[in-house]
Amino acid sequence: MTQTHTDAIRFLKKPLWICLLSLITCLLLLSHALLHWQQARQQLHEQQQQLTQAQQQQQQIARSRQIYQQHRPQYQQLHQQGLFQSHPETQWLSALIQLESDYPDLNWQYQLGPARQINPEQPHYQIYHNPLTIELKPRHAQQFIHFMTDLQSIAGWLQFAQCRLQRQHPGQFPALSARCQLYWISISLPEGTS
Amino acid sequence: MMLLLIMLTPRQAIAQLRQKQSIVQQRQFPYQAEGYQQLLQWLPAQPVTTRILVNLETEEFQQEKLPPLRRREQQALLQHKLQQYFPDRLFRLGLNSRPLQYLSAITDHQRLQPWIEILLKQRFPLQGIYSLPWLSHAILHQPAWPLQLLLSWDGEAGLRQTLFDARQVRLSRLTPATREQLEPVLIQSVHQMYHYLINQSIVSPRQTLVIRLIGQDIASLRPLLPDHEHLQYYTLPAATAPGLHTDADSPADCLPLYFDWIARKTPKTSYATSQQTRFFRWQRGGKYLNTAAAGILLLALISAAALYLQSAQLQQQTQQHQQQYQKLLQHSMHLSRDVTDPAISARDMQQLVQTMQQYQRHNYAPRQVLFPVSQLLQRYPHIALQQISWNNQADPQTLTLHAVLAGFTGQYQQARHYLQQFQHSLAQSPLQPVQLNSPLLQRSVQTIDDQQQQSLLNFNVTLQFNRAAR
């Protein structure tokens, strides 16, 4: 190394060091500031997303609340009707036996079929139909209506599909014969929720 | 910032140390080994920027016409001319200023070399070696006269006459003169100079020559100078020289003025070589580096401050959003408190209720069917109902009645009228008639034979449940 180079280094050594230190300081400072800024931006972004989710959730809750308020009375009524019983067939049969004793002269017959799910696509609750066929010979229409009203009062939902009421030939007793096809409807909710 | 000024006069070197234009120290050094040693001892420990002003009589000046050339070629020509006129001079400089080239050189470099060597040995950043005649054009702020003669005197060097041609140095002469010798030397020198200019045809006899006198001592001798119609004198006291700001009580001679000039002005033309000014260049480079570092640091600080400020704003926004989120959360909890049902979701509840409503619409129980029918038939006692059936699964849901008209044997006209009335009543009832099939309404009564009598009174009617009436 020549003297000139040595002299140049001697003159420029300090400024170069200062420059280098300044650059390092700048880099550190800017890196820290940038990191800080990025963190703040990221936090804001996350908070915004959280807020948006909360807003959507609140809207959903508000909608649910509206739906609840609108449909809860009917839903509770369905509950009171005994629509959500688990294994209702036994209760129905008991009720039918009881009804048989209430109407001993009606000479009626019934057939209760097995349950069939009619909404397999719905994952949260299941609707079951139990077909029920009833044949009876009432003395008059009023008795028929009374019987059917009592049948409907059994817990659950009784859906009338078809009914036929006809007069017997003159001289035959009882004067009327009837045949009705019904469905006994029950609803099953997920385990432990009903 | 400290500044070292060294003026080389014919007799000695005068060094002046300044700080922010104020004189800190001044000392003379003779052109001897003793003087060099004294300077070496006197120099500040820390190297400071140094400017050397040459005020010697051994300075030569030349002019050449400048042909129309490109800048690079002009520069090459200048170097060539310098080599041509001053082949063995170490200190020489030139300037291209159309239409002339101005050249000068110091003939005895031995007077400069020792001082320069001392300074370079001590690594003093030498900014330049400047010529007093070249420097003195700085005071010529007046409109450029073709020719101006500047007369200045100082007690150290003597009388200096510098001829300017459009602000460029044409020639310069230094005549040693003490204060006592100034009067005769001045008168004689002006005479000689004027005649020299005439003889050399630098000035034509009818051309006006402007003579500027600087300094009080020389200005006071103005009445003794030759008066001539082509000679115009202007006195410029040192304290009021335009463009310069010396103290009001400055000495009468121009020595302080020269120091002021060199302290304030740094002419572009310098005798110093790049090798001699290397320390100054490095020092300047170092300053540039420092300035750049400071600039970068400042820029980084501003940028960082802006980023931190923005970060603070972002954090503030985040906090606001967080508060909003907390409020929303509380509100949502409040809302969901009385709507939460673990059994079923709201949507499922809605769907279920709607499904059951749909079932309800298709669920006509015997009471709902038989009551309106019996109410209607109470008004028609001659209609004996044989069968009633309804189908809730059909769409639309239908109700069918099979009946017979009683008590109209042989009275078919009346029977038909009775049936039409019944039909009319059906239309007004909640049960909408779809179809009524009766032979009575299809045939003419006169064409009926007895065998068909009984079947004529049978009829059936299909009705549709009116949902709106439920």
XYZ file of C-alpha atoms in Angstrom:
664
model
C 0.000 0.000 0.000
C 1.425 3.388 -1.018
C 1.714 6.415 1.200
C -1.049 8.083 -0.769
C -3.397 5.269 -0.010
C -2.451 5.328 3.643
C -3.075 9.076 3.771
C -6.387 8.707 1.977
C -7.467 6.042 4.418
C -6.372 8.220 7.327
C -8.483 11.113 6.029
C -11.480 9.056 5.033
C -11.393 6.480 7.813
C -13.453 8.463 10.282
C -16.058 9.708 7.780
C -16.333 6.208 6.373
C -16.886 4.800 9.822
C -19.442 7.506 10.548
C -21.115 6.784 7.246
C -21.127 3.067 7.936
C -22.433 3.537 11.450
C -25.070 5.915 10.135
C -26.110 3.377 7.535
C -26.287 0.611 10.129
C -28.228 2.902 12.463
C -30.553 3.833 9.608
C -31.039 0.206 8.702
C -31.731 -0.788 12.277
C -34.005 2.170 12.840
C -35.920 1.695 9.620
C -36.126 -2.055 10.125
C -37.516 -1.570 13.602
C -39.922 1.116 12.439
C -41.001 -1.001 9.486
C -41.445 -4.060 11.663
C -43.433 -2.020 14.131
C -45.564 -0.625 11.347
C -46.117 -4.049 9.795
C -47.111 -5.476 13.167
C -49.507 -2.589 13.742
C -50.964 -3.061 10.275
C -51.263 -6.795 10.781
C -52.958 -6.265 14.140
C -55.340 -3.788 12.572
C -56.066 -6.191 9.740
C -56.741 -9.025 12.163
C -58.872 -6.776 14.342
C -60.820 -5.631 11.294
C -61.444 -9.224 10.307
C -62.498 -10.055 13.859
C -64.791 -7.046 13.890
C -66.296 -7.986 10.535
C -66.863 -11.516 11.770
C -68.439 -10.166 14.942
C -70.681 -7.878 12.882
C -71.727 -10.791 10.687
C -72.258 -12.919 13.770
C -74.350 -10.208 15.349
C -76.425 -9.871 12.202
C -76.878 -13.610 12.211
C -77.876 -13.543 15.870
C -80.279 -10.702 15.164
C -81.790 -12.701 12.338
C -81.939 -15.775 14.547
C -83.539 -13.705 17.269
C -86.131 -12.467 14.835
C -86.774 -16.015 13.659
C -86.952 -17.237 17.246
C -89.343 -14.502 18.210
C -91.472 -15.188 15.167
C -91.572 -18.972 15.349
C -90.955 -19.846 18.976
C -94.649 -19.764 19.992
C -95.546 -22.224 17.244
C -92.519 -24.317 18.082
C -93.458 -24.410 21.754
C -96.976 -25.300 20.760
C -95.598 -28.228 18.791
C -93.682 -29.202 21.892
C -96.822 -29.039 23.962
C -98.576 -31.161 21.403
C -96.060 -33.869 22.158
C -94.557 -33.919 18.728
C -91.018 -34.384 19.978
C -91.403 -37.635 21.866
C -88.834 -40.312 21.584
C -90.306 -43.729 20.647
C -93.919 -42.529 20.688
C -95.417 -45.747 19.278
C -95.803 -47.281 22.725
C -97.607 -44.237 24.016
C -99.848 -44.180 20.982
C -100.774 -47.816 21.364
C -101.571 -47.250 25.055
C -103.683 -44.276 24.089
C -105.473 -46.304 21.403
C -106.215 -49.061 23.904
C -107.588 -46.447 26.259
C -109.699 -45.039 23.445
C -110.980 -48.523 22.672
C -112.342 -48.763 26.166
C -113.946 -45.326 25.820
C -115.804 -46.402 22.650
C -116.718 -50.078 23.233
C -119.715 -50.105 20.854
C -117.921 -48.586 17.925
C -116.517 -51.852 16.648
C -113.482 -50.145 15.246
C -110.248 -51.509 13.924
C -106.917 -49.883 13.414
C -103.570 -50.695 11.915
C -100.441 -48.759 12.910
C -97.574 -49.138 10.476
C -93.823 -48.739 11.055
C -92.185 -45.310 11.108
C -90.683 -43.967 7.929
C -88.387 -40.951 7.782
C -89.561 -38.502 5.193
C -86.751 -35.927 5.360
C -83.495 -37.904 5.115
C -81.728 -34.844 3.658
C -82.190 -32.866 6.869
C -79.291 -33.568 9.242
C -80.526 -31.760 12.351
C -83.945 -33.246 12.920
C -85.941 -36.138 11.513
C -89.626 -36.273 10.697
C -91.213 -39.718 10.905
C -94.549 -40.872 9.529
C -96.365 -43.825 11.073
C -99.279 -44.807 8.801
C -102.516 -45.464 10.687
C -105.614 -46.950 9.072
C -108.882 -46.891 10.999
C -112.173 -48.542 10.117
C -115.224 -48.016 12.270
C -119.009 -48.120 12.239
C -120.442 -45.143 14.068
C -124.070 -44.804 14.830
C -124.185 -41.247 13.565
C -121.887 -38.563 12.297
C -121.620 -36.876 15.665
C -120.144 -40.008 17.176
C -117.672 -40.203 14.302
C -116.589 -36.613 14.902
C -116.251 -37.161 18.643
C -114.183 -40.236 18.129
C -111.880 -38.534 15.673
C -111.512 -35.500 17.934
C -110.527 -37.761 20.818
C -108.075 -39.555 18.563
C -106.494 -36.231 17.640
C -106.093 -35.309 21.273
C -103.582 -38.120 21.737
C -100.047 -36.703 22.060
C -98.469 -36.179 18.686
C -99.571 -34.898 15.355
C -102.244 -36.767 13.472
C -102.390 -35.988 9.822
C -105.511 -37.019 7.899
C -104.727 -38.312 4.456
C -108.046 -39.656 3.237
C -111.452 -40.290 4.820
C -114.659 -41.813 3.645
C -117.961 -41.870 5.538
C -120.928 -43.656 3.985
C -124.408 -44.668 4.845
C -125.116 -48.381 5.242
C -127.912 -50.067 3.414
C -131.311 -49.403 4.941
C -131.976 -51.737 7.837
C -128.319 -52.266 8.679
C -126.980 -51.197 12.051
C -125.014 -49.103 12.763
C -126.164 -46.827 10.018
C -122.720 -45.508 9.028
C -119.352 -46.940 8.142
C -116.105 -44.979 7.937
C -112.569 -45.579 6.815
C -109.713 -43.117 7.340
C -106.065 -43.205 6.412
C -103.897 -41.097 8.696
C -100.270 -40.507 9.503
C -98.986 -40.120 12.960
C -96.116 -37.668 12.777
C -93.255 -37.481 15.216
C -90.066 -35.459 15.188
C -86.730 -36.582 16.495
C -84.120 -34.022 17.545
C -80.437 -34.837 18.123
C -79.672 -36.979 21.138
C -79.829 -35.173 24.444
C -81.426 -32.033 23.136
C -85.086 -32.762 23.284
C -14.183 26.227 11.074
C -10.478 27.031 11.284
C -8.769 28.371 8.187
C -5.043 28.859 7.617
C -4.080 31.587 5.148
C -0.497 32.001 4.014
C 0.504 34.948 1.858
C 3.893 34.796 0.184
C 5.367 38.228 -0.269
C 8.799 38.937 -1.739
C 10.384 39.285 1.698
C 8.569 36.805 3.906
C 5.581 34.578 4.353
C 2.710 35.837 6.454
C 0.484 33.199 8.042
C -2.888 33.978 9.463
C -5.126 31.616 11.394
C -8.822 32.436 11.193
C -11.915 31.069 12.722
C -15.252 32.093 11.252
C -13.625 35.025 9.459
C -12.069 36.364 12.675
C -8.298 36.498 12.937
C -7.104 34.197 15.693
C -3.346 34.509 15.129
C -0.969 36.033 12.595
C 2.776 35.629 12.191
C 5.566 36.322 9.678
C 8.146 33.744 8.657
C 11.332 34.516 6.713
C 12.430 32.532 3.654
C 15.024 30.615 5.605
C 15.346 27.265 7.297
C 14.691 29.045 10.546
C 11.445 30.413 9.128
C 10.349 27.002 7.928
C 11.101 25.553 11.349
C 9.130 28.344 13.010
C 6.158 27.644 10.776
C 6.373 23.964 11.588
C 6.242 24.730 15.281
C 3.558 27.349 14.886
C 1.134 25.225 12.878
C -1.863 23.957 14.842
C -1.740 20.333 15.898
C -4.911 19.519 14.049
C -4.589 20.050 10.279
C -6.833 22.831 9.000
C -7.816 23.912 5.502
C -5.050 26.028 4.048
C -5.017 28.547 1.226
C -1.805 30.101 -0.105
C -1.886 33.537 -1.741
C 1.045 34.354 -3.955
C 1.956 38.034 -3.984
C 5.337 37.760 -5.647
C 7.042 39.814 -8.296
C 8.140 36.636 -10.069
C 4.875 35.962 -11.826
C 4.636 36.073 -15.586
C 1.547 36.676 -17.689
C 0.801 35.869 -21.320
C -2.197 36.173 -23.637
C -3.042 34.292 -26.776
C -5.868 34.547 -29.213
C -8.283 31.703 -28.810
C -9.353 30.156 -32.106
C -12.892 28.826 -32.390
C -12.457 25.331 -31.064
C -14.415 22.846 -29.047
C -14.003 22.900 -25.302
C -11.776 19.839 -25.192
C -9.610 21.174 -27.968
C -9.406 24.540 -26.232
C -8.174 22.804 -23.115
C -5.603 20.870 -25.095
C -4.464 24.061 -26.716
C -4.194 25.743 -23.330
C -1.965 22.964 -22.038
C 0.065 23.217 -25.160
C 0.496 26.969 -24.745
C 1.417 26.607 -21.103
C 4.089 24.119 -22.085
C 5.185 26.414 -24.852
C 5.497 29.568 -22.733
C 6.446 28.098 -19.387
C 8.168 24.781 -20.153
C 10.081 24.415 -16.898
C 7.704 26.096 -14.491
C 6.185 24.006 -11.730
C 3.436 26.506 -10.987
C 1.481 27.620 -13.991
C -2.152 28.167 -14.851
C -4.311 29.245 -17.746
C -7.838 30.318 -18.516
C -9.838 30.227 -21.715
C -12.000 33.313 -21.945
C -12.992 34.174 -25.452
C -11.494 35.703 -27.436
C -8.246 35.221 -25.497
C -6.348 32.669 -23.532
C -4.792 34.004 -20.327
C -1.689 32.247 -19.061
C 0.530 32.803 -16.062
C 3.352 31.087 -14.152
C 5.542 31.617 -11.114
C 9.129 31.715 -12.161
C 10.847 30.884 -8.864
C 9.121 27.896 -7.428
C 11.832 27.555 -4.765
C 10.015 30.220 -2.780
C 6.818 28.156 -2.647
C 8.136 24.628 -2.414
C 9.396 24.609 1.223
C 6.125 25.923 2.591
C 4.099 23.480 0.558
C 6.315 20.588 1.613
C 5.895 21.522 5.280
C 2.135 21.695 4.891
C 1.900 18.412 3.013
C 4.224 16.710 5.438
C 1.927 17.779 8.255
C -1.028 16.594 6.120
C -2.613 20.014 5.997
C -5.426 20.072 3.430
C -4.182 22.571 0.903
C -7.143 23.968 -0.955
C -5.210 25.989 -3.510
C -2.322 28.280 -4.370
C -3.859 31.489 -5.625
C -2.389 34.414 -7.453
C -3.141 37.878 -6.092
C -3.589 39.422 -9.578
C -5.971 36.633 -10.555
C -7.822 37.075 -7.307
C -8.123 40.830 -7.431
C -10.559 40.794 -10.313
C -13.122 39.830 -7.686
C -13.482 43.487 -6.708
C -14.195 44.621 -10.262
C -17.933 44.634 -9.989
C -18.417 47.624 -12.208
C -19.348 47.204 -15.840
C -16.435 45.653 -17.643
C -14.244 48.303 -19.119
C -12.030 47.235 -21.966
C -8.988 48.139 -19.892
C -8.650 48.871 -16.217
C -5.519 49.375 -14.198
C -5.740 48.413 -10.547
C -3.228 49.970 -8.188
C -2.798 48.572 -4.704
C -0.072 48.865 -2.109
C 0.863 47.043 1.000
C 3.785 47.543 3.338
C 5.094 44.007 2.868
C 5.232 43.609 -0.915
C 4.980 47.113 -2.342
C 3.002 48.586 -5.205
C 1.106 46.238 -7.459
C -0.202 47.310 -10.828
C -2.566 44.896 -12.495
C -4.055 45.496 -15.898
C -7.398 43.889 -16.560
C -8.793 43.274 -19.954
C -12.510 42.686 -19.586
C -11.940 41.479 -16.020
C -9.130 39.100 -16.965
C -5.520 39.722 -15.962
C -3.510 40.988 -18.854
C -0.373 41.758 -16.887
C 0.690 42.500 -13.341
C 3.772 44.096 -11.869
C 4.966 44.297 -8.309
C 7.354 47.102 -7.422
C 8.878 46.901 -3.954
C 8.170 50.138 -2.065
C 8.027 51.134 1.568
C 5.633 53.766 2.839
C 8.316 56.429 2.395
C 9.130 55.255 -1.133
C 5.516 54.979 -2.192
C 5.050 58.514 -3.553
C 7.939 58.560 -6.072
C 7.464 54.885 -6.933
C 3.765 55.386 -7.586
C 4.237 58.424 -9.813
C 7.031 56.805 -11.723
C 5.285 53.459 -12.071
C 2.062 54.980 -13.420
C 4.061 56.980 -15.963
C 6.045 53.962 -17.002
C 3.022 51.705 -17.187
C 1.052 54.127 -19.298
C 3.924 54.572 -21.728
C 4.476 50.844 -21.811
C 0.842 50.272 -22.674
C 1.009 52.904 -25.402
C 4.266 51.538 -26.780
C 3.007 47.979 -26.746
C -0.213 49.199 -28.424
C -2.172 47.688 -25.633
C -3.799 51.057 -25.196
C -4.269 53.457 -28.079
C -3.429 57.128 -27.370
C -7.087 58.105 -27.630
C -8.389 55.255 -25.563
C -9.551 55.932 -22.033
C -7.758 53.989 -19.326
C -9.557 53.521 -16.055
C -7.230 53.506 -13.052
C -8.578 52.251 -9.762
C -6.720 53.078 -6.573
C -7.291 50.808 -3.587
C -6.358 51.739 -0.031
C -6.224 55.023 1.801
C -2.468 55.489 1.504
C -2.485 55.235 -2.224
C -5.719 57.182 -2.571
C -4.203 60.088 -0.690
C -1.532 60.369 -3.399
C -4.106 60.704 -6.178
C -3.437 64.506 -6.709
C 0.174 63.712 -7.547
C -0.686 61.376 -10.368
C -0.633 62.604 -13.961
C -3.829 64.167 -15.198
C -4.843 63.290 -18.664
C -8.133 63.388 -20.523
C -7.790 59.700 -21.310
C -6.989 58.740 -17.752
C -9.877 58.286 -15.340
C -9.094 57.755 -11.654
C -11.361 56.062 -9.185
C -10.350 55.654 -5.557
C -11.630 52.651 -3.661
C -10.786 52.785 0.048
C -9.981 49.365 1.342
C -12.793 49.544 3.855
C -15.371 50.279 1.201
C -14.191 48.126 -1.615
C -17.334 46.716 -3.237
C -18.061 43.154 -2.488
C -15.740 43.144 0.493
C -16.539 43.695 4.108
C -13.452 44.693 6.000
C -13.587 46.472 9.313
C -14.041 50.219 9.262
C -10.744 50.803 11.050
C -8.725 48.596 8.754
C -5.149 49.675 8.116
C -4.376 51.952 5.276
C -2.489 49.440 3.162
C -4.067 46.540 1.342
C -2.558 43.655 3.259
C -5.644 42.968 5.405
C -7.715 43.381 2.278
C -5.769 40.661 0.500
C -6.295 38.302 3.453
C -9.971 39.142 3.434
C -10.182 38.365 -0.239
C -8.562 35.007 0.090
C -10.528 34.218 3.243
C -13.840 34.905 1.535
C -13.217 33.962 -2.075
C -11.816 30.808 -3.522
C -10.941 31.455 -7.154
C -11.318 28.718 -9.684
C -7.804 29.256 -10.971
C -5.078 27.820 -8.784
C -1.395 26.976 -9.209
C -1.733 23.914 -7.017
C -1.525 20.509 -8.616
C -3.949 17.721 -7.813
C -1.192 15.956 -5.899
C -0.771 19.008 -3.662
C -4.496 19.356 -3.010
C -5.133 15.674 -2.388
C -5.531 16.126 1.356
C -8.105 18.834 0.793
C -9.993 16.630 -1.662
C -10.000 13.803 0.803
C -11.070 16.107 3.566
C -13.842 17.439 1.349
C -14.765 13.884 0.412
C -14.927 13.097 4.107
C -17.183 16.093 4.646
C -19.394 14.982 1.787
C -19.512 11.539 3.358
C -20.412 13.068 6.720
C -23.046 15.228 5.095
C -24.388 12.224 3.214
C -24.401 10.210 6.426
C -26.200 13.019 8.221
C -28.646 13.307 5.331
C -29.289 9.578 5.293
C -29.666 9.580 9.060
C -32.057 12.497 8.905
C -34.029 10.859 6.120
C -34.134 7.630 8.066
C -35.229 9.496 11.177
C -37.998 11.261 9.287
C -39.071 8.021 7.617
C -38.939 6.149 10.906
C -40.849 8.932 12.624
C -43.473 8.801 9.883
C -43.671 5.021 10.228
C -43.924 5.225 14.021
C -46.577 7.900 13.692
C -48.525 5.806 11.251
C -48.056 2.784 13.496
C -49.475 4.784 16.384
C -52.463 5.737 14.248
C -52.915 2.118 13.215
C -52.710 1.034 16.845
C -55.269 3.664 17.739
C -57.559 2.340 15.016
C -56.932 -1.177 16.276
C -57.922 -0.114 19.781
C -61.067 1.544 18.454
C -61.915 -1.613 16.534
C -61.202 -3.677 19.611
C -63.574 -1.529 21.656
C -66.203 -1.838 18.940
C -65.585 -5.575 18.891
C -66.053 -5.823 22.657
C -69.276 -3.812 22.441
C -70.494 -5.994 19.606
C -69.584 -9.092 21.556
C -71.504 -7.883 24.593
C -74.441 -6.890 22.447
C -74.362 -10.236 20.676
C -74.266 -12.045 24.014
C -77.194 -9.967 25.174
C -79.086 -10.728 21.984
C -78.323 -14.409 22.040
C -79.170 -14.805 25.737
C -82.882 -15.224 25.154
C -82.702 -16.859 21.758
C -80.287 -19.659 22.451
C -81.937 -23.035 22.198
C -79.600 -25.976 22.464
C -82.157 -28.256 20.809
C -82.524 -26.591 17.498
C -81.139 -23.718 15.545
C -83.282 -20.789 14.496
C -83.149 -21.813 10.875
C -84.199 -25.374 11.675
C -86.911 -24.077 13.961
C -88.219 -21.882 11.168
C -88.059 -24.731 8.692
C -89.771 -27.106 11.079
C -92.536 -24.668 11.940
C -93.072 -23.918 8.267
C -93.181 -27.639 7.467
C -95.758 -28.211 10.160
C -97.760 -25.240 8.906
C -97.677 -26.883 5.509
C -98.993 -30.086 7.116
C -101.644 -28.068 8.872
C -102.894 -26.639 5.612
C -103.430 -30.161 4.266
C -104.939 -31.574 7.395
C -108.733 -31.480 7.167
C -110.146 -33.341 10.152
C -113.707 -34.799 10.084
C -115.045 -31.933 12.194
C -113.739 -29.355 9.700
C -115.284 -31.216 6.790
C -118.563 -32.389 8.200
C -119.671 -29.199 9.948
C -119.885 -26.992 6.835
C -121.442 -29.820 4.861
C -124.089 -30.475 7.510
C -124.782 -26.747 7.854
C -125.371 -26.574 4.136
C -127.526 -29.692 3.995
C -129.715 -28.472 6.861
C -131.173 -25.983 4.412
C -131.842 -28.748 1.895
C -133.734 -31.484 3.720
C -134.631 -33.262 0.440
C -131.008 -34.124 -0.177
C -130.093 -37.429 1.459
C -126.331 -37.799 1.752
C -125.130 -41.305 0.926
C -121.383 -40.936 1.088
C -118.827 -38.296 1.820
C -115.119 -38.716 1.186
C -112.184 -36.320 1.098
C -108.565 -36.616 0.090
C -106.008 -34.369 1.786
C -103.158 -35.774 -0.266
C -104.618 -34.682 -3.575
C -103.691 -31.339 -4.943
C -106.011 -29.559 -4.801
C -107.633 -31.227 -1.867
C -111.082 -32.404 -2.846
C -114.278 -33.452 -1.142
C -116.818 -35.652 -2.905
C -120.452 -36.005 -1.915
C -122.747 -38.742 -3.198
C -126.397 -37.966 -2.498
C -129.933 -38.561 -3.664
C -132.895 -36.203 -4.003
C -135.760 -37.506 -1.869
C -139.487 -36.736 -2.230
C -139.462 -35.718 -5.928
C -140.923 -38.830 -7.541
C -142.393 -37.728 -10.844
C -141.662 -34.115 -10.105
C -138.419 -33.823 -11.986
C -138.829 -30.220 -12.891
C -139.045 -29.318 -9.245
C -136.195 -31.664 -8.446
C -133.989 -29.998 -11.004
C -134.909 -26.586 -9.681
C -134.097 -27.762 -6.165
C -130.745 -29.093 -7.337
C -129.947 -25.837 -9.106
C -130.676 -23.951 -5.901
C -128.350 -26.298 -4.049
C -125.742 -25.700 -6.690
C -126.138 -21.971 -6.238
C -125.780 -22.321 -2.456
C -122.620 -24.361 -2.947
C -121.098 -21.548 -4.940
C -121.562 -19.205 -1.990
C -120.247 -21.648 0.603
C -116.597 -22.022 1.700
C -116.450 -25.209 -0.322
C -115.913 -24.354 -3.945
C -117.791 -26.682 -6.341
C -115.671 -28.130 -9.061
C -118.066 -30.459 -10.725
C -121.698 -31.513 -10.155
C -122.812 -34.621 -12.005
C -126.549 -35.182 -12.194
C -128.700 -36.693 -14.977
C -131.295 -34.095 -14.170
C -129.054 -31.308 -15.279
C -127.979 -33.107 -18.440
C -131.171 -34.403 -20.023
C -134.548 -33.095 -20.996
C -137.156 -34.210 -18.510
C -139.720 -35.165 -21.190
C -137.442 -37.866 -22.646
C -137.014 -39.770 -19.426
C -138.676 -43.128 -19.210
C -139.876 -44.680 -15.990
C -137.004 -47.093 -15.702
C -134.543 -44.269 -15.319
C -136.606 -42.436 -12.740
C -134.738 -43.612 -9.688
C -131.251 -43.038 -11.060
C -132.281 -39.543 -12.170
C -132.445 -38.410 -8.580
C -128.896 -39.528 -7.757
C -126.111 -36.996 -8.113
C -122.581 -36.442 -6.971
C -120.653 -33.253 -6.451
C -116.931 -32.669 -6.182
C -115.879 -29.767 -4.028
C -112.572 -28.112 -3.429
C -111.449 -26.892 -0.051
C -111.191 -23.168 0.006
C -107.970 -22.572 1.965
C -108.589 -18.870 2.327
C -111.768 -19.627 4.218
C -109.973 -21.727 6.880
